[in-house]
mmCIF file of C-alpha atoms in Angstrom:
data_model
loop_
_atom_site.group_PDB
_atom_site.id
_atom_site.type_symbol
_atom_site.label_atom_id
_atom_site.label_comp_id
_atom_site.label_asym_id
_atom_site.label_seq_id
_atom_site.Cartn_x
_atom_site.Cartn_y
_atom_site.Cartn_z
ATOM 1 C CA GLU F 20 86.083 171.045 350.684
ATOM 2 C CA ALA F 21 85.834 173.523 353.555
ATOM 3 C CA GLY F 22 85.016 171.914 356.672
ATOM 4 C CA VAL F 23 82.363 172.850 359.573
ATOM 5 C CA ALA F 24 83.210 176.174 360.945
ATOM 6 C CA GLN F 25 82.438 177.193 364.662
ATOM 7 C CA SER F 26 82.992 180.121 366.554
ATOM 8 C CA PRO F 27 84.081 181.154 369.136
ATOM 9 C CA ARG F 28 86.507 178.699 370.217
ATOM 10 C CA TYR F 29 86.550 179.470 373.816
ATOM 11 C CA LYS F 30 84.047 181.510 376.098
ATOM 12 C CA ILE F 31 83.975 182.211 379.705
ATOM 13 C CA ILE F 32 80.944 183.715 381.209
ATOM 14 C CA GLU F 33 79.248 183.947 384.747
ATOM 15 C CA LYS F 34 76.448 181.884 385.495
ATOM 16 C CA ARG F 35 73.014 183.582 384.670
ATOM 17 C CA GLN F 36 74.777 185.268 381.705
ATOM 18 C CA SER F 37 73.804 184.427 378.096
ATOM 19 C CA VAL F 38 75.985 183.024 375.429
ATOM 20 C CA ALA F 39 75.678 182.020 371.683
ATOM 21 C CA PHE F 40 77.619 179.931 369.404
ATOM 22 C CA TRP F 41 77.551 179.889 365.620
ATOM 23 C CA CYS F 42 78.187 177.228 363.177
ATOM 24 C CA ASN F 43 78.483 177.056 359.249
ATOM 25 C CA PRO F 44 78.155 173.472 358.057
ATOM 26 C CA ILE F 45 79.992 172.112 354.903
ATOM 27 C CA SER F 46 78.117 173.100 351.910
ATOM 28 C CA GLY F 47 75.512 170.782 350.689
ATOM 29 C CA HIS F 48 74.929 169.065 353.945
ATOM 30 C CA ALA F 49 71.326 169.161 354.883
ATOM 31 C CA THR F 50 71.596 167.924 358.206
ATOM 32 C CA LEU F 51 73.322 169.693 361.141
ATOM 33 C CA TYR F 52 73.659 168.853 364.858
ATOM 34 C CA TRP F 53 74.647 170.424 367.915
ATOM 35 C CA TYR F 54 76.237 168.219 370.624
ATOM 36 C CA GLN F 55 77.422 168.884 374.186
ATOM 37 C CA GLN F 56 80.207 167.032 375.473
ATOM 38 C CA ILE F 57 80.863 167.317 379.007
ATOM 39 C CA LEU F 58 84.536 166.389 380.276
ATOM 40 C CA GLY F 59 85.230 162.789 380.198
ATOM 41 C CA GLN F 60 82.068 161.774 378.430
ATOM 42 C CA GLY F 61 81.045 160.962 374.848
ATOM 43 C CA PRO F 62 78.980 163.701 372.865
ATOM 44 C CA LYS F 63 75.516 163.909 373.764
ATOM 45 C CA LEU F 64 73.031 165.352 370.903
ATOM 46 C CA LEU F 65 71.047 168.377 371.702
ATOM 47 C CA ILE F 66 69.325 169.132 368.450
ATOM 48 C CA GLN F 67 69.198 167.695 365.064
ATOM 49 C CA PHE F 68 68.193 169.908 361.821
ATOM 50 C CA GLN F 69 67.203 168.869 358.370
ATOM 51 C CA ASN F 70 67.535 172.031 356.329
ATOM 52 C CA ASN F 71 65.803 174.557 358.556
ATOM 53 C CA GLY F 72 63.480 172.035 360.330
ATOM 54 C CA VAL F 73 64.009 170.491 363.727
ATOM 55 C CA VAL F 74 64.078 166.689 363.597
ATOM 56 C CA ASP F 75 64.908 165.907 367.052
ATOM 57 C CA ASP F 76 65.281 168.225 370.017
ATOM 58 C CA SER F 77 64.248 165.750 372.844
ATOM 59 C CA GLN F 78 67.467 166.468 374.876
ATOM 60 C CA LEU F 79 67.659 170.193 374.583
ATOM 61 C CA PRO F 80 66.971 171.831 377.806
ATOM 62 C CA LYS F 81 64.315 174.112 376.228
ATOM 63 C CA ASP F 82 63.882 176.194 379.452
ATOM 64 C CA ARG F 83 67.411 177.698 378.811
ATOM 65 C CA PHE F 84 68.526 176.441 375.561
ATOM 66 C CA SER F 85 67.481 177.585 371.839
ATOM 67 C CA ALA F 86 68.632 176.798 368.620
ATOM 68 C CA GLU F 87 67.722 178.040 365.125
ATOM 69 C CA ARG F 88 68.912 177.242 361.564
ATOM 70 C CA LEU F 89 67.894 180.157 359.309
ATOM 71 C CA LYS F 90 67.589 179.516 355.506
ATOM 72 C CA GLY F 91 68.872 175.957 356.171
ATOM 73 C CA VAL F 92 72.678 176.779 356.399
ATOM 74 C CA ASP F 93 74.077 178.579 359.293
ATOM 75 C CA SER F 94 72.868 177.777 362.734
ATOM 76 C CA THR F 95 73.166 179.344 366.247
ATOM 77 C CA LEU F 96 72.681 177.802 369.735
ATOM 78 C CA LYS F 97 72.011 180.103 372.651
ATOM 79 C CA ILE F 98 72.164 179.464 376.290
ATOM 80 C CA GLN F 99 69.945 181.947 378.481
ATOM 81 C CA PRO F 100 70.794 181.802 381.496
ATOM 82 C CA ALA F 101 73.876 179.754 381.903
ATOM 83 C CA LYS F 102 74.284 177.266 384.562
ATOM 84 C CA LEU F 103 77.512 176.095 386.062
ATOM 85 C CA GLU F 104 76.698 172.651 384.759
ATOM 86 C CA ASP F 105 76.589 173.984 381.197
ATOM 87 C CA SER F 106 80.296 174.101 381.279
ATOM 88 C CA ALA F 107 81.293 171.621 378.393
ATOM 89 C CA VAL F 108 82.548 171.803 374.666
ATOM 90 C CA TYR F 109 79.670 172.261 372.137
ATOM 91 C CA LEU F 110 80.319 170.769 368.837
ATOM 92 C CA CYS F 111 78.563 171.449 365.688
ATOM 93 C CA ALA F 112 78.375 168.595 362.928
ATOM 94 C CA SER F 113 76.939 168.107 359.494
ATOM 95 C CA SER F 114 76.089 165.236 357.437
ATOM 96 C CA LEU F 115 74.882 164.021 354.297
ATOM 97 C CA ASP F 116 71.839 161.321 354.718
ATOM 98 C CA LEU F 117 73.542 158.510 352.983
ATOM 99 C CA PRO F 118 75.795 157.137 353.895
ATOM 100 C CA PRO F 119 75.609 158.879 357.346
ATOM 101 C CA ALA F 120 78.919 160.311 358.767
ATOM 102 C CA LEU F 121 79.138 163.347 361.090
ATOM 103 C CA HIS F 122 81.779 165.943 360.092
ATOM 104 C CA PHE F 123 82.569 168.037 363.086
ATOM 105 C CA GLY F 124 83.793 171.514 363.774
ATOM 106 C CA ASN F 125 86.404 172.307 366.169
ATOM 107 C CA GLY F 126 84.010 173.003 368.952
ATOM 108 C CA THR F 127 83.642 175.845 371.424
ATOM 109 C CA ARG F 128 84.703 175.191 375.173
ATOM 110 C CA LEU F 129 82.441 177.150 377.416
ATOM 111 C CA THR F 130 83.328 177.593 380.971
ATOM 112 C CA VAL F 131 80.589 178.870 383.221
ATOM 113 C CA THR F 132 81.837 180.400 386.556
ATOM 114 C CA ALA R 24 66.960 152.372 371.975
ATOM 115 C CA GLN R 25 70.816 152.355 370.900
ATOM 116 C CA THR R 26 73.247 151.862 373.331
ATOM 117 C CA VAL R 27 77.298 151.872 372.976
ATOM 118 C CA THR R 28 79.498 150.608 375.698
ATOM 119 C CA GLN R 29 83.271 151.276 375.727
ATOM 120 C CA SER R 30 84.690 149.382 378.718
ATOM 121 C CA GLN R 31 88.253 150.481 378.525
ATOM 122 C CA PRO R 32 88.623 154.222 379.922
ATOM 123 C CA GLU R 33 92.359 154.336 379.202
ATOM 124 C CA MET R 34 94.826 152.380 377.291
ATOM 125 C CA SER R 35 98.431 152.891 376.347
ATOM 126 C CA VAL R 36 100.526 151.468 373.658
ATOM 127 C CA GLN R 37 104.356 151.320 372.745
ATOM 128 C CA GLU R 38 105.083 153.249 369.491
ATOM 129 C CA ALA R 39 104.976 150.902 366.533
ATOM 130 C CA GLU R 40 102.992 148.154 368.342
ATOM 131 C CA THR R 41 99.543 147.173 367.885
ATOM 132 C CA VAL R 42 96.532 148.065 370.195
ATOM 133 C CA THR R 43 92.736 147.084 370.055
ATOM 134 C CA LEU R 44 89.837 149.221 371.462
ATOM 135 C CA SER R 45 86.740 147.494 372.467
ATOM 136 C CA CYS R 46 83.320 148.461 371.811
ATOM 137 C CA THR R 47 79.870 146.785 372.249
ATOM 138 C CA TYR R 48 76.683 147.914 371.214
ATOM 139 C CA ASP R 49 72.951 147.155 371.315
ATOM 140 C CA THR R 50 70.298 147.836 368.437
ATOM 141 C CA SER R 51 67.082 146.349 367.289
ATOM 142 C CA GLU R 52 67.713 147.258 363.690
ATOM 143 C CA ASN R 53 68.991 144.599 361.338
ATOM 144 C CA ASN R 54 70.981 147.248 359.052
ATOM 145 C CA TYR R 55 73.030 149.975 360.502
ATOM 146 C CA TYR R 56 76.450 151.603 360.395
ATOM 147 C CA LEU R 57 79.013 151.682 363.008
ATOM 148 C CA PHE R 58 81.840 153.996 363.299
ATOM 149 C CA TRP R 59 85.020 155.050 365.271
ATOM 150 C CA TYR R 60 85.965 158.488 365.730
ATOM 151 C CA LYS R 61 89.229 159.986 367.110
ATOM 152 C CA GLN R 62 89.371 163.388 369.337
ATOM 153 C CA PRO R 63 92.860 164.706 369.676
ATOM 154 C CA PRO R 64 93.727 167.402 372.174
ATOM 155 C CA SER R 65 92.821 169.890 369.412
ATOM 156 C CA ARG R 66 89.042 168.744 370.241
ATOM 157 C CA GLN R 67 88.105 168.246 366.499
ATOM 158 C CA MET R 68 86.083 164.793 366.268
ATOM 159 C CA ILE R 69 87.704 162.999 363.053
ATOM 160 C CA LEU R 70 86.240 159.938 361.497
ATOM 161 C CA VAL R 71 88.595 157.148 361.477
ATOM 162 C CA ILE R 72 86.553 154.112 360.066
ATOM 163 C CA ARG R 73 82.905 153.332 359.234
ATOM 164 C CA GLN R 74 81.444 149.812 358.859
ATOM 165 C CA GLU R 75 78.185 148.952 357.348
ATOM 166 C CA ALA R 76 76.535 146.135 359.127
ATOM 167 C CA TYR R 77 75.292 144.099 356.015
ATOM 168 C CA LYS R 78 78.817 143.749 354.865
ATOM 169 C CA GLN R 79 80.690 140.982 356.275
ATOM 170 C CA GLN R 80 83.866 142.083 355.322
ATOM 171 C CA ASN R 81 85.796 144.082 358.063
ATOM 172 C CA ALA R 82 86.468 147.731 357.108
ATOM 173 C CA THR R 83 90.160 148.806 356.914
ATOM 174 C CA GLU R 84 91.622 152.292 356.355
ATOM 175 C CA ASN R 85 95.332 152.079 356.224
ATOM 176 C CA ARG R 86 96.719 151.272 359.823
ATOM 177 C CA PHE R 87 93.211 151.071 361.179
ATOM 178 C CA SER R 88 90.899 147.968 360.922
ATOM 179 C CA VAL R 89 88.041 146.724 362.734
ATOM 180 C CA ASN R 90 86.807 143.480 363.968
ATOM 181 C CA PHE R 91 82.849 143.368 363.493
ATOM 182 C CA GLN R 92 81.116 140.388 365.092
ATOM 183 C CA LYS R 93 77.467 141.230 364.304
ATOM 184 C CA ALA R 94 75.879 138.403 366.334
ATOM 185 C CA ALA R 95 78.044 139.360 369.291
ATOM 186 C CA LYS R 96 77.247 143.181 368.811
ATOM 187 C CA SER R 97 80.945 143.749 369.147
ATOM 188 C CA PHE R 98 82.943 146.279 367.034
ATOM 189 C CA SER R 99 86.725 146.657 368.095
ATOM 190 C CA LEU R 100 89.185 148.853 366.578
ATOM 191 C CA LYS R 101 92.825 147.726 365.861
ATOM 192 C CA ILE R 102 95.374 150.229 365.485
ATOM 193 C CA SER R 103 98.761 148.662 363.850
ATOM 194 C CA ASP R 104 102.128 150.455 363.907
ATOM 195 C CA SER R 105 101.059 152.734 366.330
ATOM 196 C CA GLN R 106 102.426 156.394 366.161
ATOM 197 C CA LEU R 107 102.744 159.324 368.544
ATOM 198 C CA GLY R 108 99.838 161.050 366.420
ATOM 199 C CA ASP R 109 97.333 158.290 367.371
ATOM 200 C CA THR R 110 97.370 159.743 370.966
ATOM 201 C CA ALA R 111 93.667 160.678 371.320
ATOM 202 C CA MET R 112 90.344 159.820 372.757
ATOM 203 C CA TYR R 113 88.451 157.104 370.686
ATOM 204 C CA PHE R 114 84.677 156.874 370.555
ATOM 205 C CA CYS R 115 82.723 154.303 369.057
ATOM 206 C CA ALA R 116 79.204 155.668 367.725
ATOM 207 C CA LEU R 117 75.978 153.911 366.312
ATOM 208 C CA PRO R 118 73.392 156.140 364.435
ATOM 209 C CA ASN R 119 69.703 155.067 364.417
ATOM 210 C CA THR R 120 67.349 155.299 361.511
ATOM 211 C CA GLY R 121 66.940 158.947 361.738
ATOM 212 C CA ASN R 122 70.822 159.443 361.863
ATOM 213 C CA GLN R 123 70.953 160.499 365.466
ATOM 214 C CA PHE R 124 74.488 159.248 366.605
ATOM 215 C CA TYR R 125 74.784 157.638 369.915
ATOM 216 C CA PHE R 126 78.407 157.743 371.230
ATOM 217 C CA GLY R 127 80.088 155.411 373.847
ATOM 218 C CA THR R 128 82.129 157.064 376.951
ATOM 219 C CA GLY R 129 85.470 156.867 374.830
ATOM 220 C CA THR R 130 88.782 155.374 375.444
ATOM 221 C CA SER R 131 91.750 157.506 376.058
ATOM 222 C CA LEU R 132 94.711 155.973 374.088
ATOM 223 C CA THR R 133 98.361 157.100 374.923
ATOM 224 C CA VAL R 134 101.197 156.084 372.445
ATOM 225 C CA ILE R 135 104.606 155.741 374.312
ATOM 226 C CA PRO R 136 107.648 156.898 372.642
#
């Protein structure tokens, strides 16, 4: 089966610019997640979708981050405007409900200068 | 709230030897899953092993096995016959009933030839 696809692989932007990441989950996986992983830390959940509805976005900085999952498949995560502290790896994952197991993409490394 | 603690930031092991990575957690739930994920330099998080809390038998996947102590809330990963390809960050993870995964801070494992 094809894995979780993410793009771009790397992105370098200046602070106050905007950036968008794209994710295509494994076919049939209803749940999609975006995680932020700062260097030296474990992944932190930003947002969880079930089909095209938001299940949990309590840790998403909504003043600058937004995410959508149109038609319950692909998803985009946007940051506008970016700050230096947004430099991190952004991981997309998808999952079946049971048994739970996250399947991750390769991630996007974002550098904000 | 779920918490996951990994107290070993870095570890090393000689090739072909055995190493154990530690993880402790806290949850108020009685039935849950626990996971170990591996993150090599390529960044992709890979599922290593999964344990269901109601199963008393420790999970095993080839050279990887766990020591699950439910009462002590301990979930350690044993890697036998370590190989150079095992060099990676290892994360312990615990999902809640909503399948939001909580990750530890990780252990960086280096396999020495």
